[in-house]
JSON list of C-alpha atoms in Angstrom, two decimals:
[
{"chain": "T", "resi": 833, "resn": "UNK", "atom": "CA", "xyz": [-5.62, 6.31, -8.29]},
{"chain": "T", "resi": 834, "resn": "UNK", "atom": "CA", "xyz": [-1.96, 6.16, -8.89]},
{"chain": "T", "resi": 835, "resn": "UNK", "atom": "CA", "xyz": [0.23, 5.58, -5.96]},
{"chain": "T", "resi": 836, "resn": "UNK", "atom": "CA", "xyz": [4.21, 4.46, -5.58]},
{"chain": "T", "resi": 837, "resn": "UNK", "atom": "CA", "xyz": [5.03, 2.77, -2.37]},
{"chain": "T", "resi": 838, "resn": "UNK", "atom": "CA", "xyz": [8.83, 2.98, -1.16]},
{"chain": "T", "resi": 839, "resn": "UNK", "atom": "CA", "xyz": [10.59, 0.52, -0.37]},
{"chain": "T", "resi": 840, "resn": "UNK", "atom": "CA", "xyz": [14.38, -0.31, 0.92]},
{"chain": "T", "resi": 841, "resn": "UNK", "atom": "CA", "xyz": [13.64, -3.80, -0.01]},
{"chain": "T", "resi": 842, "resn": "UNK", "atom": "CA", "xyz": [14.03, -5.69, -3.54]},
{"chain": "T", "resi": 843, "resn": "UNK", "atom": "CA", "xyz": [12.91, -8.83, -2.29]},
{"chain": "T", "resi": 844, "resn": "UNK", "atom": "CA", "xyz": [9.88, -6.81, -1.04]},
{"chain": "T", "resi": 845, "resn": "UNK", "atom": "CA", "xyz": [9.53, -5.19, -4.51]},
{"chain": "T", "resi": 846, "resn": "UNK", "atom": "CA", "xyz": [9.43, -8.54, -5.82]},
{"chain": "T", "resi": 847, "resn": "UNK", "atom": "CA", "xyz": [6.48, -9.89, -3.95]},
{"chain": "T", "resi": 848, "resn": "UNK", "atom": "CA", "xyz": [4.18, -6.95, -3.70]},
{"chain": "T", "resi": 849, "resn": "UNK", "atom": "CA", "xyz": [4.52, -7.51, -7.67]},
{"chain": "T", "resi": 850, "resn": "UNK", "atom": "CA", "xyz": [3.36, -11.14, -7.39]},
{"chain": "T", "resi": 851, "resn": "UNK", "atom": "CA", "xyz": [0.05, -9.76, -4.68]},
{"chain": "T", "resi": 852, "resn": "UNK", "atom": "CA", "xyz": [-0.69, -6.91, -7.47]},
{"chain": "T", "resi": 853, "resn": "UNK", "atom": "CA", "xyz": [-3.76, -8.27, -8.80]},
{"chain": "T", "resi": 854, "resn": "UNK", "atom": "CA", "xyz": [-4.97, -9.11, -5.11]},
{"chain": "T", "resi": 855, "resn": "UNK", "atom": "CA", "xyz": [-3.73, -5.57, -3.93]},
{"chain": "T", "resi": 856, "resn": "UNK", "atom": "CA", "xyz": [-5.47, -4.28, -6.74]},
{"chain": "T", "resi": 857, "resn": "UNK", "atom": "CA", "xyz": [-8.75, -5.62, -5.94]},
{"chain": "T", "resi": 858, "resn": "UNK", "atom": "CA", "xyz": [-8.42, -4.77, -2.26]},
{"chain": "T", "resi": 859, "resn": "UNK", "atom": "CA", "xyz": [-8.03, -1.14, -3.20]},
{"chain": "T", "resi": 860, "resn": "UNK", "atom": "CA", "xyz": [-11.02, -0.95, -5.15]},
{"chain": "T", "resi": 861, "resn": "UNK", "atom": "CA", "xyz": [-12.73, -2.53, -1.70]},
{"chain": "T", "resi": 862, "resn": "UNK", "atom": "CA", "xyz": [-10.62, 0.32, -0.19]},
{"chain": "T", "resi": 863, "resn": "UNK", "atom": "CA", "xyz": [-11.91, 3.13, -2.21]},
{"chain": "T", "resi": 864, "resn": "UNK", "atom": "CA", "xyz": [-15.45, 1.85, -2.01]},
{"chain": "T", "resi": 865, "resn": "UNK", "atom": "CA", "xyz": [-15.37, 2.88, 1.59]},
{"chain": "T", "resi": 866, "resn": "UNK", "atom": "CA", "xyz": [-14.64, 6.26, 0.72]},
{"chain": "T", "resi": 867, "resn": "UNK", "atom": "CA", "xyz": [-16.51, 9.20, -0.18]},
{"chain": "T", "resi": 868, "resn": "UNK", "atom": "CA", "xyz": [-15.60, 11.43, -2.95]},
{"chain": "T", "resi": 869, "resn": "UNK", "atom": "CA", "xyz": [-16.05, 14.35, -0.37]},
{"chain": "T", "resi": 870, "resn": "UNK", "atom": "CA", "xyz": [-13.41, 12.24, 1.78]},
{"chain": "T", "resi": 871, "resn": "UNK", "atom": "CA", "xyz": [-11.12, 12.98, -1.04]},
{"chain": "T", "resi": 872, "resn": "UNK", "atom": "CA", "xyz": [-11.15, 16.80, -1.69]},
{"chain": "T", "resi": 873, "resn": "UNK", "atom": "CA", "xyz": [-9.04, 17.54, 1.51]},
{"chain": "T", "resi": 874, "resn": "UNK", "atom": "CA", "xyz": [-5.76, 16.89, 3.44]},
{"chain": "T", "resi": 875, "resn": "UNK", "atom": "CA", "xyz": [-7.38, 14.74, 6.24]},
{"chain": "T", "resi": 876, "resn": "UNK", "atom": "CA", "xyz": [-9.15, 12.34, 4.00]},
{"chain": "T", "resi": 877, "resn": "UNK", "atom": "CA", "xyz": [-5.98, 11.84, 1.39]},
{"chain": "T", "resi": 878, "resn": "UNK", "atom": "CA", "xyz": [-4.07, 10.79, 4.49]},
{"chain": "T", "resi": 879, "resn": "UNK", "atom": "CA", "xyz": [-6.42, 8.59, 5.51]},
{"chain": "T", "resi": 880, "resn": "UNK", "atom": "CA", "xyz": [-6.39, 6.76, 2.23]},
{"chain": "T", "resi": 881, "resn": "UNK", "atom": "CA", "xyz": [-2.31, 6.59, 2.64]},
{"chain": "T", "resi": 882, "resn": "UNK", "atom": "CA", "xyz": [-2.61, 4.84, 5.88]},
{"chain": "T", "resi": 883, "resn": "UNK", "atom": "CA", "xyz": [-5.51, 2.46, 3.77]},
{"chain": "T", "resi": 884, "resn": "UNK", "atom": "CA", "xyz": [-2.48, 1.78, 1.39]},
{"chain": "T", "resi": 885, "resn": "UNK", "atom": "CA", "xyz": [-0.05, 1.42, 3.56]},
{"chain": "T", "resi": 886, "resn": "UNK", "atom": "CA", "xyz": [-1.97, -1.41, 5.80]},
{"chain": "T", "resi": 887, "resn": "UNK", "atom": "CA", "xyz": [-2.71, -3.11, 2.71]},
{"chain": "T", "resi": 888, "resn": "UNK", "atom": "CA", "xyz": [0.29, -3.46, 0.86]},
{"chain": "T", "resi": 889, "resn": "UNK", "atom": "CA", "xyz": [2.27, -4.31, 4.65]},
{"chain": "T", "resi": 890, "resn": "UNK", "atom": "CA", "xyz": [-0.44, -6.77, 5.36]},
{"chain": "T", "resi": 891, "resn": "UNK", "atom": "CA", "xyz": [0.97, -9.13, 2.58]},
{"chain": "T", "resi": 892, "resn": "UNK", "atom": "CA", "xyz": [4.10, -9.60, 4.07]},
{"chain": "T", "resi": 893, "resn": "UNK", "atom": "CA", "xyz": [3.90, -12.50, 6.37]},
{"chain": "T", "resi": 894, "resn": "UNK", "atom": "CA", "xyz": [5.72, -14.18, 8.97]},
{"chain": "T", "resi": 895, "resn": "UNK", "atom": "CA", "xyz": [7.46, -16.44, 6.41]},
{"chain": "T", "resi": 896, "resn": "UNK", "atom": "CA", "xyz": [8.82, -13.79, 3.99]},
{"chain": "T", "resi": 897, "resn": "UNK", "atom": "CA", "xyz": [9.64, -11.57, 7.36]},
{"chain": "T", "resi": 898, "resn": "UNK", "atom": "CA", "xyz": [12.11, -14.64, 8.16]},
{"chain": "T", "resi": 899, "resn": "UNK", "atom": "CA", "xyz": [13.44, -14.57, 4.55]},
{"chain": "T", "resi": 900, "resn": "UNK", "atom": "CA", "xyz": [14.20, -11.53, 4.08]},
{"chain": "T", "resi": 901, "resn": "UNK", "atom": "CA", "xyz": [17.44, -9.64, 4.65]},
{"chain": "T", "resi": 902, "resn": "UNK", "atom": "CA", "xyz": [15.88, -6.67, 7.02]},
{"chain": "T", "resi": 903, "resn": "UNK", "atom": "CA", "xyz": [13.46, -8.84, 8.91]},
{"chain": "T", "resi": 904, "resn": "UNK", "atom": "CA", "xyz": [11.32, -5.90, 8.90]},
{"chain": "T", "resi": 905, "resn": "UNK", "atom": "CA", "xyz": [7.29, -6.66, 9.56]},
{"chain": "T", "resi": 906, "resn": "UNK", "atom": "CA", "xyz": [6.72, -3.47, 7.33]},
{"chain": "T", "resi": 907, "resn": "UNK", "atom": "CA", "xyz": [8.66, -2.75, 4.41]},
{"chain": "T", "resi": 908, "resn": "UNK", "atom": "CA", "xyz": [6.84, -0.31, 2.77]},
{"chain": "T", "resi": 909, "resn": "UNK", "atom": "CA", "xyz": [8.09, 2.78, 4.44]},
{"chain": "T", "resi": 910, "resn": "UNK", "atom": "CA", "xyz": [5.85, 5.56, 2.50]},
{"chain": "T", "resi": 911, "resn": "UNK", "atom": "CA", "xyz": [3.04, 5.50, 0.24]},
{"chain": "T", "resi": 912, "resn": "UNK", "atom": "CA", "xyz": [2.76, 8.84, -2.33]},
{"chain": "T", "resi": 913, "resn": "UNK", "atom": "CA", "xyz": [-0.34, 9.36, -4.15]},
{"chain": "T", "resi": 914, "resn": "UNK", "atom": "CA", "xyz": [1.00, 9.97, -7.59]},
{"chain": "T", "resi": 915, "resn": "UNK", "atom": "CA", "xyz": [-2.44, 11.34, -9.23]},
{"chain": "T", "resi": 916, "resn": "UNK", "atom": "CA", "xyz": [-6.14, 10.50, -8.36]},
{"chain": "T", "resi": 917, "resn": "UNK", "atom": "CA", "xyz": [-9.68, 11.65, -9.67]},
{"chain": "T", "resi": 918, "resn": "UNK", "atom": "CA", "xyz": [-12.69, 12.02, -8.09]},
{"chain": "T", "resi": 919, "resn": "UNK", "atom": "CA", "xyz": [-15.85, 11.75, -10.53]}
]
């Protein structure tokens, strides 16, 4: 799976970079709890969007929230699936 998350954030940018291998091996954990039927329509890609977008929020905690510029508890706005292939 390919993904790009946006973001109005480059602080935000910054640390999702520094989680990537943890956010990486949360989304195979992710993916695992998904069929490959759960991935051939509409319903089931947007469920896997909300997946992503939980995950990659859930790394911003209450210390970078203070930090940051926006204050914003979720800074990624949008997740789009880029490409994906179901074997």
């Amino acid at each position: 799976i390919s993904f790009k998350a946006k973001l109005y954030d480059e602080l935000a940018l910054a640390h999702l970079i520094k989680y990537r291998p943890v956010i990486d091996n949360n989304m195979m954990d992710l993916l695992g709890q998904l069929k490959a039927s759960d991935l051939r329509n509409r319903s089931g890609l947007e469920l896997l969007k909300i997946m992503l977008y939980r995950e990659l929020n859930s790394h911003f905690d209450q210390e970078f929230i203070e930090l940051s510029e926006s204050k914003d508890r979720t800074p990624v706005k949008d997740i789009l699936i880029a490409e994906y292939y179901i074997n």
